[in-house]
PDB file of C-alpha atoms and ligand atoms in Angstrom:
ATOM      1  CA  MET A   1       2.655  14.519 -23.848  1.00  0.00           C
ATOM      2  CA  THR A   2      -0.953  13.488 -24.277  1.00  0.00           C
ATOM      3  CA  GLU A   3      -2.249   9.976 -24.630  1.00  0.00           C
ATOM      4  CA  ASP A   4      -3.271  10.770 -28.225  1.00  0.00           C
ATOM      5  CA  ARG A   5       0.304  11.725 -29.028  1.00  0.00           C
ATOM      6  CA  TRP A   6       1.667   8.487 -27.520  1.00  0.00           C
ATOM      7  CA  MET A   7      -0.709   6.519 -29.681  1.00  0.00           C
ATOM      8  CA  GLU A   8       0.322   8.460 -32.747  1.00  0.00           C
ATOM      9  CA  LEU A   9       3.980   7.814 -31.889  1.00  0.00           C
ATOM     10  CA  ALA A  10       3.268   4.137 -31.372  1.00  0.00           C
ATOM     11  CA  GLY A  11       1.822   3.926 -34.866  1.00  0.00           C
ATOM     12  CA  GLU A  12       4.863   5.675 -36.338  1.00  0.00           C
ATOM     13  CA  VAL A  13       7.283   3.444 -34.469  1.00  0.00           C
ATOM     14  CA  LEU A  14       5.524   0.248 -35.441  1.00  0.00           C
ATOM     15  CA  ALA A  15       5.301   1.388 -39.063  1.00  0.00           C
ATOM     16  CA  SER A  16       8.995   2.337 -39.219  1.00  0.00           C
ATOM     17  CA  SER A  17      10.404  -0.661 -37.361  1.00  0.00           C
ATOM     18  CA  ALA A  18      12.178  -3.013 -39.696  1.00  0.00           C
ATOM     19  CA  PRO A  19      10.585  -6.447 -39.416  1.00  0.00           C
ATOM     20  CA  THR A  20      12.865  -8.672 -37.405  1.00  0.00           C
ATOM     21  CA  THR A  21      13.832 -11.943 -38.999  1.00  0.00           C
ATOM     22  CA  ARG A  22      14.868 -13.359 -35.654  1.00  0.00           C
ATOM     23  CA  PHE A  23      11.532 -13.317 -33.895  1.00  0.00           C
ATOM     24  CA  PRO A  24       8.979 -12.380 -36.543  1.00  0.00           C
ATOM     25  CA  LEU A  25       5.690 -10.969 -35.359  1.00  0.00           C
ATOM     26  CA  GLY A  26       2.857 -13.218 -36.409  1.00  0.00           C
ATOM     27  CA  HIS A  27      -0.776 -12.461 -36.883  1.00  0.00           C
ATOM     28  CA  ASN A  28      -2.094 -13.687 -33.561  1.00  0.00           C
ATOM     29  CA  VAL A  29      -2.050 -10.223 -32.045  1.00  0.00           C
ATOM     30  CA  CYS A  30      -3.768 -10.592 -28.731  1.00  0.00           C
ATOM     31  CA  SER A  31      -6.689  -8.561 -27.574  1.00  0.00           C
ATOM     32  CA  GLY A  32      -5.946  -5.327 -25.810  1.00  0.00           C
ATOM     33  CA  THR A  33      -4.323  -3.775 -28.846  1.00  0.00           C
ATOM     34  CA  LYS A  34      -5.000  -0.322 -27.453  1.00  0.00           C
ATOM     35  CA  ALA A  35      -3.144  -1.075 -24.228  1.00  0.00           C
ATOM     36  CA  LEU A  36      -0.135  -2.356 -26.156  1.00  0.00           C
ATOM     37  CA  ARG A  37      -0.234   0.597 -28.502  1.00  0.00           C
ATOM     38  CA  ARG A  38      -0.236   3.024 -25.583  1.00  0.00           C
ATOM     39  CA  ALA A  39       2.682   1.257 -23.914  1.00  0.00           C
ATOM     40  CA  THR A  40       4.615   1.201 -27.199  1.00  0.00           C
ATOM     41  CA  GLY A  41       3.992   4.895 -27.737  1.00  0.00           C
ATOM     42  CA  PHE A  42       4.977   5.760 -24.178  1.00  0.00           C
ATOM     43  CA  ALA A  43       8.201   3.731 -24.454  1.00  0.00           C
ATOM     44  CA  ALA A  44       8.994   5.244 -27.878  1.00  0.00           C
ATOM     45  CA  TRP A  45       8.573   8.714 -26.444  1.00  0.00           C
ATOM     46  CA  LYS A  46      10.741   7.954 -23.391  1.00  0.00           C
ATOM     47  CA  HIS A  47      13.510   6.206 -25.377  1.00  0.00           C
ATOM     48  CA  ALA A  48      13.447   8.810 -28.189  1.00  0.00           C
ATOM     49  CA  GLY A  49      16.969   9.540 -29.422  1.00  0.00           C
ATOM     50  CA  GLN A  50      18.541   6.558 -27.604  1.00  0.00           C
ATOM     51  CA  MET A  51      20.420   3.905 -29.539  1.00  0.00           C
ATOM     52  CA  ARG A  52      21.373   0.346 -28.615  1.00  0.00           C
ATOM     53  CA  LYS A  53      25.020  -0.142 -27.630  1.00  0.00           C
ATOM     54  CA  GLY A  54      25.762  -2.440 -30.568  1.00  0.00           C
ATOM     55  CA  ASP A  55      27.491  -1.651 -33.815  1.00  0.00           C
ATOM     56  CA  GLY A  56      24.196  -1.893 -35.694  1.00  0.00           C
ATOM     57  CA  GLN A  57      23.130   1.671 -34.783  1.00  0.00           C
ATOM     58  CA  THR A  58      19.689   0.424 -33.848  1.00  0.00           C
ATOM     59  CA  PRO A  59      17.129   2.750 -32.225  1.00  0.00           C
ATOM     60  CA  TYR A  60      16.657   1.636 -28.614  1.00  0.00           C
ATOM     61  CA  ILE A  61      12.904   1.088 -29.000  1.00  0.00           C
ATOM     62  CA  HIS A  62      13.580  -1.966 -31.188  1.00  0.00           C
ATOM     63  CA  HIS A  63      14.755  -3.780 -28.047  1.00  0.00           C
ATOM     64  CA  PRO A  64      11.550  -3.560 -25.916  1.00  0.00           C
ATOM     65  CA  ILE A  65       9.491  -4.318 -29.034  1.00  0.00           C
ATOM     66  CA  GLU A  66      11.630  -7.397 -29.663  1.00  0.00           C
ATOM     67  CA  VAL A  67      11.374  -8.533 -26.026  1.00  0.00           C
ATOM     68  CA  THR A  68       7.584  -8.244 -26.261  1.00  0.00           C
ATOM     69  CA  ALA A  69       7.552 -10.156 -29.563  1.00  0.00           C
ATOM     70  CA  ILE A  70       9.595 -12.962 -27.983  1.00  0.00           C
ATOM     71  CA  LEU A  71       7.102 -13.203 -25.095  1.00  0.00           C
ATOM     72  CA  VAL A  72       4.127 -13.355 -27.485  1.00  0.00           C
ATOM     73  CA  GLU A  73       5.525 -15.498 -30.286  1.00  0.00           C
ATOM     74  CA  VAL A  74       7.777 -17.890 -28.380  1.00  0.00           C
ATOM     75  CA  GLY A  75       6.551 -17.759 -24.794  1.00  0.00           C
ATOM     76  CA  GLU A  76       2.887 -17.583 -25.858  1.00  0.00           C
ATOM     77  CA  ILE A  77       2.341 -15.070 -23.066  1.00  0.00           C
ATOM     78  CA  GLU A  78      -1.043 -13.396 -23.348  1.00  0.00           C
ATOM     79  CA  ASP A  79      -1.067 -11.581 -20.010  1.00  0.00           C
ATOM     80  CA  LEU A  80      -1.525  -7.959 -21.101  1.00  0.00           C
ATOM     81  CA  ASP A  81       0.080  -6.568 -17.958  1.00  0.00           C
ATOM     82  CA  VAL A  82       3.237  -8.578 -18.608  1.00  0.00           C
ATOM     83  CA  LEU A  83       3.288  -7.488 -22.265  1.00  0.00           C
ATOM     84  CA  GLN A  84       2.843  -3.818 -21.362  1.00  0.00           C
ATOM     85  CA  ALA A  85       5.586  -4.197 -18.750  1.00  0.00           C
ATOM     86  CA  ALA A  86       7.820  -5.717 -21.451  1.00  0.00           C
ATOM     87  CA  LEU A  87       7.373  -2.648 -23.648  1.00  0.00           C
ATOM     88  CA  LEU A  88       8.110  -0.406 -20.664  1.00  0.00           C
ATOM     89  CA  HIS A  89      10.751  -2.574 -18.979  1.00  0.00           C
ATOM     90  CA  ASP A  90      13.747  -0.243 -19.451  1.00  0.00           C
ATOM     91  CA  THR A  91      11.979   3.079 -18.921  1.00  0.00           C
ATOM     92  CA  ILE A  92      12.684   3.465 -15.186  1.00  0.00           C
ATOM     93  CA  GLU A  93      16.268   2.242 -15.530  1.00  0.00           C
ATOM     94  CA  ASP A  94      17.291   4.122 -18.665  1.00  0.00           C
ATOM     95  CA  THR A  95      14.984   7.128 -19.070  1.00  0.00           C
ATOM     96  CA  GLN A  96      13.478   9.898 -16.975  1.00  0.00           C
ATOM     97  CA  THR A  97      10.548   7.796 -15.776  1.00  0.00           C
ATOM     98  CA  SER A  98       9.461   7.111 -12.222  1.00  0.00           C
ATOM     99  CA  HIS A  99       7.632   4.150 -10.770  1.00  0.00           C
ATOM    100  CA  SER A 100       4.774   6.443  -9.711  1.00  0.00           C
ATOM    101  CA  GLU A 101       4.461   7.778 -13.274  1.00  0.00           C
ATOM    102  CA  LEU A 102       4.059   4.237 -14.639  1.00  0.00           C
ATOM    103  CA  ASP A 103       1.716   3.469 -11.782  1.00  0.00           C
ATOM    104  CA  SER A 104      -0.580   6.387 -12.626  1.00  0.00           C
ATOM    105  CA  VAL A 105      -0.595   5.715 -16.387  1.00  0.00           C
ATOM    106  CA  PHE A 106      -0.534   1.907 -16.597  1.00  0.00           C
ATOM    107  CA  GLY A 107      -1.690   0.743 -13.178  1.00  0.00           C
ATOM    108  CA  SER A 108      -0.090  -0.891 -10.178  1.00  0.00           C
ATOM    109  CA  ARG A 109       0.539  -4.389 -11.575  1.00  0.00           C
ATOM    110  CA  VAL A 110       2.290  -3.195 -14.755  1.00  0.00           C
ATOM    111  CA  SER A 111       4.456  -0.746 -12.794  1.00  0.00           C
ATOM    112  CA  ALA A 112       5.244  -3.418 -10.175  1.00  0.00           C
ATOM    113  CA  ILE A 113       6.483  -5.842 -12.865  1.00  0.00           C
ATOM    114  CA  VAL A 114       8.663  -3.124 -14.417  1.00  0.00           C
ATOM    115  CA  LEU A 115      10.072  -2.348 -10.973  1.00  0.00           C
ATOM    116  CA  GLU A 116      10.866  -6.038 -10.425  1.00  0.00           C
ATOM    117  CA  VAL A 117      13.124  -6.071 -13.499  1.00  0.00           C
ATOM    118  CA  THR A 118      14.701  -2.668 -12.814  1.00  0.00           C
ATOM    119  CA  ASP A 119      18.226  -2.487 -11.413  1.00  0.00           C
ATOM    120  CA  ASP A 120      18.983  -0.088  -8.567  1.00  0.00           C
ATOM    121  CA  LYS A 121      21.283   2.350 -10.324  1.00  0.00           C
ATOM    122  CA  THR A 122      22.502   3.817  -7.034  1.00  0.00           C
ATOM    123  CA  LEU A 123      24.514   0.584  -6.627  1.00  0.00           C
ATOM    124  CA  ALA A 124      27.809  -0.190  -8.347  1.00  0.00           C
ATOM    125  CA  LYS A 125      27.556  -2.225 -11.538  1.00  0.00           C
ATOM    126  CA  ARG A 126      29.141  -5.320  -9.979  1.00  0.00           C
ATOM    127  CA  ALA A 127      26.594  -5.263  -7.121  1.00  0.00           C
ATOM    128  CA  ARG A 128      23.700  -4.773  -9.548  1.00  0.00           C
ATOM    129  CA  LYS A 129      24.798  -7.767 -11.583  1.00  0.00           C
ATOM    130  CA  ALA A 130      25.153  -9.942  -8.480  1.00  0.00           C
ATOM    131  CA  LEU A 131      21.677  -8.914  -7.311  1.00  0.00           C
ATOM    132  CA  GLN A 132      20.120  -9.961 -10.628  1.00  0.00           C
ATOM    133  CA  VAL A 133      21.453 -13.492 -10.052  1.00  0.00           C
ATOM    134  CA  LYS A 134      20.264 -13.474  -6.439  1.00  0.00           C
ATOM    135  CA  HIS A 135      16.788 -12.038  -7.132  1.00  0.00           C
ATOM    136  CA  ALA A 136      15.928 -14.090 -10.248  1.00  0.00           C
ATOM    137  CA  PRO A 137      14.341 -17.074  -8.424  1.00  0.00           C
ATOM    138  CA  HIS A 138      12.182 -14.743  -6.308  1.00  0.00           C
ATOM    139  CA  LEU A 139      10.590 -12.677  -9.082  1.00  0.00           C
ATOM    140  CA  SER A 140       6.930 -13.127 -10.007  1.00  0.00           C
ATOM    141  CA  LYS A 141       6.315 -15.552 -12.890  1.00  0.00           C
ATOM    142  CA  GLY A 142       5.526 -12.680 -15.256  1.00  0.00           C
ATOM    143  CA  ALA A 143       8.701 -10.820 -14.340  1.00  0.00           C
ATOM    144  CA  GLN A 144      10.715 -14.035 -14.739  1.00  0.00           C
ATOM    145  CA  ALA A 145       9.427 -14.563 -18.283  1.00  0.00           C
ATOM    146  CA  LEU A 146      10.129 -10.909 -19.076  1.00  0.00           C
ATOM    147  CA  LYS A 147      13.674 -11.146 -17.725  1.00  0.00           C
ATOM    148  CA  LEU A 148      14.267 -14.302 -19.730  1.00  0.00           C
ATOM    149  CA  ALA A 149      13.077 -12.660 -22.970  1.00  0.00           C
ATOM    150  CA  ASP A 150      15.281  -9.653 -22.152  1.00  0.00           C
ATOM    151  CA  LYS A 151      18.321 -11.906 -21.768  1.00  0.00           C
ATOM    152  CA  ILE A 152      17.542 -13.679 -25.074  1.00  0.00           C
ATOM    153  CA  SER A 153      17.451 -10.320 -26.856  1.00  0.00           C
ATOM    154  CA  ASN A 154      20.601  -9.063 -25.120  1.00  0.00           C
ATOM    155  CA  VAL A 155      22.656 -12.221 -25.674  1.00  0.00           C
ATOM    156  CA  PHE A 156      21.822 -12.063 -29.386  1.00  0.00           C
ATOM    157  CA  ASP A 157      22.857  -8.416 -29.575  1.00  0.00           C
ATOM    158  CA  VAL A 158      26.077  -8.941 -27.605  1.00  0.00           C
ATOM    159  CA  ALA A 159      27.004 -11.791 -29.977  1.00  0.00           C
ATOM    160  CA  PHE A 160      25.877 -10.443 -33.321  1.00  0.00           C
ATOM    161  CA  SER A 161      25.698  -6.679 -32.849  1.00  0.00           C
ATOM    162  CA  ARG A 162      28.607  -6.359 -30.456  1.00  0.00           C
ATOM    163  CA  PRO A 163      28.980  -3.102 -28.519  1.00  0.00           C
ATOM    164  CA  VAL A 164      31.842  -1.339 -30.260  1.00  0.00           C
ATOM    165  CA  ASP A 165      34.128  -1.163 -27.230  1.00  0.00           C
ATOM    166  CA  TRP A 166      33.575  -4.773 -26.082  1.00  0.00           C
ATOM    167  CA  ALA A 167      36.448  -7.228 -26.448  1.00  0.00           C
ATOM    168  CA  PRO A 168      35.629 -10.958 -26.849  1.00  0.00           C
ATOM    169  CA  GLU A 169      36.511 -11.517 -23.167  1.00  0.00           C
ATOM    170  CA  ARG A 170      33.768  -9.130 -22.133  1.00  0.00           C
ATOM    171  CA  GLN A 171      31.277 -10.830 -24.445  1.00  0.00           C
ATOM    172  CA  LEU A 172      32.155 -14.159 -22.827  1.00  0.00           C
ATOM    173  CA  GLN A 173      31.729 -12.698 -19.342  1.00  0.00           C
ATOM    174  CA  TYR A 174      28.306 -11.409 -20.380  1.00  0.00           C
ATOM    175  CA  PHE A 175      27.248 -14.859 -21.609  1.00  0.00           C
ATOM    176  CA  ASP A 176      28.433 -16.481 -18.364  1.00  0.00           C
ATOM    177  CA  TRP A 177      26.611 -13.938 -16.231  1.00  0.00           C
ATOM    178  CA  ALA A 178      23.394 -14.141 -18.302  1.00  0.00           C
ATOM    179  CA  SER A 179      23.369 -17.928 -17.916  1.00  0.00           C
ATOM    180  CA  ARG A 180      23.704 -17.550 -14.130  1.00  0.00           C
ATOM    181  CA  VAL A 181      20.720 -15.186 -14.067  1.00  0.00           C
ATOM    182  CA  VAL A 182      18.690 -17.543 -16.265  1.00  0.00           C
ATOM    183  CA  ALA A 183      19.538 -20.495 -13.984  1.00  0.00           C
ATOM    184  CA  GLY A 184      17.351 -18.762 -11.390  1.00  0.00           C
ATOM    185  CA  LEU A 185      14.493 -18.297 -13.878  1.00  0.00           C
ATOM    186  CA  ARG A 186      14.150 -21.958 -14.898  1.00  0.00           C
ATOM    187  CA  GLY A 187      10.651 -23.332 -14.589  1.00  0.00           C
ATOM    188  CA  CYS A 188       8.822 -20.175 -15.669  1.00  0.00           C
ATOM    189  CA  ASN A 189       8.465 -20.967 -19.400  1.00  0.00           C
ATOM    190  CA  LYS A 190       9.923 -23.992 -21.200  1.00  0.00           C
ATOM    191  CA  ALA A 191       9.825 -22.474 -24.704  1.00  0.00           C
ATOM    192  CA  LEU A 192      11.658 -19.327 -23.585  1.00  0.00           C
ATOM    193  CA  GLU A 193      14.231 -21.394 -21.715  1.00  0.00           C
ATOM    194  CA  ALA A 194      14.817 -23.527 -24.831  1.00  0.00           C
ATOM    195  CA  LEU A 195      15.230 -20.407 -26.988  1.00  0.00           C
ATOM    196  CA  PHE A 196      17.703 -18.944 -24.499  1.00  0.00           C
ATOM    197  CA  ASP A 197      19.739 -22.162 -24.507  1.00  0.00           C
ATOM    198  CA  LYS A 198      19.793 -22.230 -28.314  1.00  0.00           C
ATOM    199  CA  GLN A 199      20.650 -18.536 -28.494  1.00  0.00           C
ATOM    200  CA  LEU A 200      23.433 -18.880 -25.948  1.00  0.00           C
ATOM    201  CA  ALA A 201      24.954 -21.917 -27.708  1.00  0.00           C
ATOM    202  CA  GLU A 202      24.917 -20.113 -31.064  1.00  0.00           C
ATOM    203  CA  SER A 203      26.373 -16.988 -29.500  1.00  0.00           C
ATOM    204  CA  ARG A 204      29.184 -18.920 -27.805  1.00  0.00           C
ATOM    205  CA  GLN A 205      29.910 -20.704 -31.087  1.00  0.00           C
ATOM    206  CA  ALA A 206      30.022 -17.436 -33.010  1.00  0.00           C
ATOM    207  CA  LEU A 207      32.451 -16.047 -30.454  1.00  0.00           C
ATOM    208  CA  ALA A 208      34.621 -19.197 -30.557  1.00  0.00           C
ATOM    209  CA  ASN A 209      34.797 -18.904 -34.350  1.00  0.00           C
ATOM    210  CA  ILE A 210      36.331 -15.426 -34.230  1.00  0.00           C
ATOM    211  CA  ARG A 211      38.762 -16.085 -31.370  1.00  0.00           C
TER     212      ARG A 211
HETATM  213 ZN1   ZN B   1      16.053  -4.712 -21.733  1.00  0.00          ZN
END
C-alpha cells in the first residue's frame, strides 16, 4: 500500500463516516492536516472489514476517529503526535501491524504512544485488564489523555450499542473496571475527566433503567 493510497482511503473514510452527534467535529481543524489524513488512511486500511462489537454494526474505523475527535473537541489536544497515535491506537492490538512498522511510517514518538496504550495479547484477558489499572498512572500525559478518550468512547458503546452477547452484569463490570483505570489517569485533562464522569453516570443510569 502506497502513501498515496492511504491518503485516498482517508478521504473516502472521512467522506463516508456518518457525522457523530455525540462528539461533533468542529471547524477548528488543527494544522498538520496531512499527518492526520495519513494516519486516518493507514488506520482505515488496517481496520478494513472489521466491525465494532456493538449491535450497531459500525465499521471499526469510526472508533479511532471518534477517540481523536474527543481529544480535539473536548480535550483541546493539539499535539499532532498524540492525535496521530489516537487514530492508530488499536492497530498493533487488533490488526496485523507491528511497532516497528508504525515507527518507520509515523516516527518514534507516535509509535511509542501507541505502544503505551497497547495491551500485551500474550497475557490472559484478566491479567491484561489488571495491568491497565496498574499502568494508568505511569503513562505519559499524551497516552493518558488518549486512554481516557478511548474509555469515554468504549463506555458509551457498551451502554448504548451493547455487544450482542453481553448481559447487563458484564456491562456493569466493564463500567466498574473502566472507572478503576480512569482513577489512575486523573490529573491529565480536566475536560476529558468531566466528560468521562458524565458519560459513566449516564451509562449506569441507562443500565439501571433496563434492569
Ligand atoms: Zn480503542
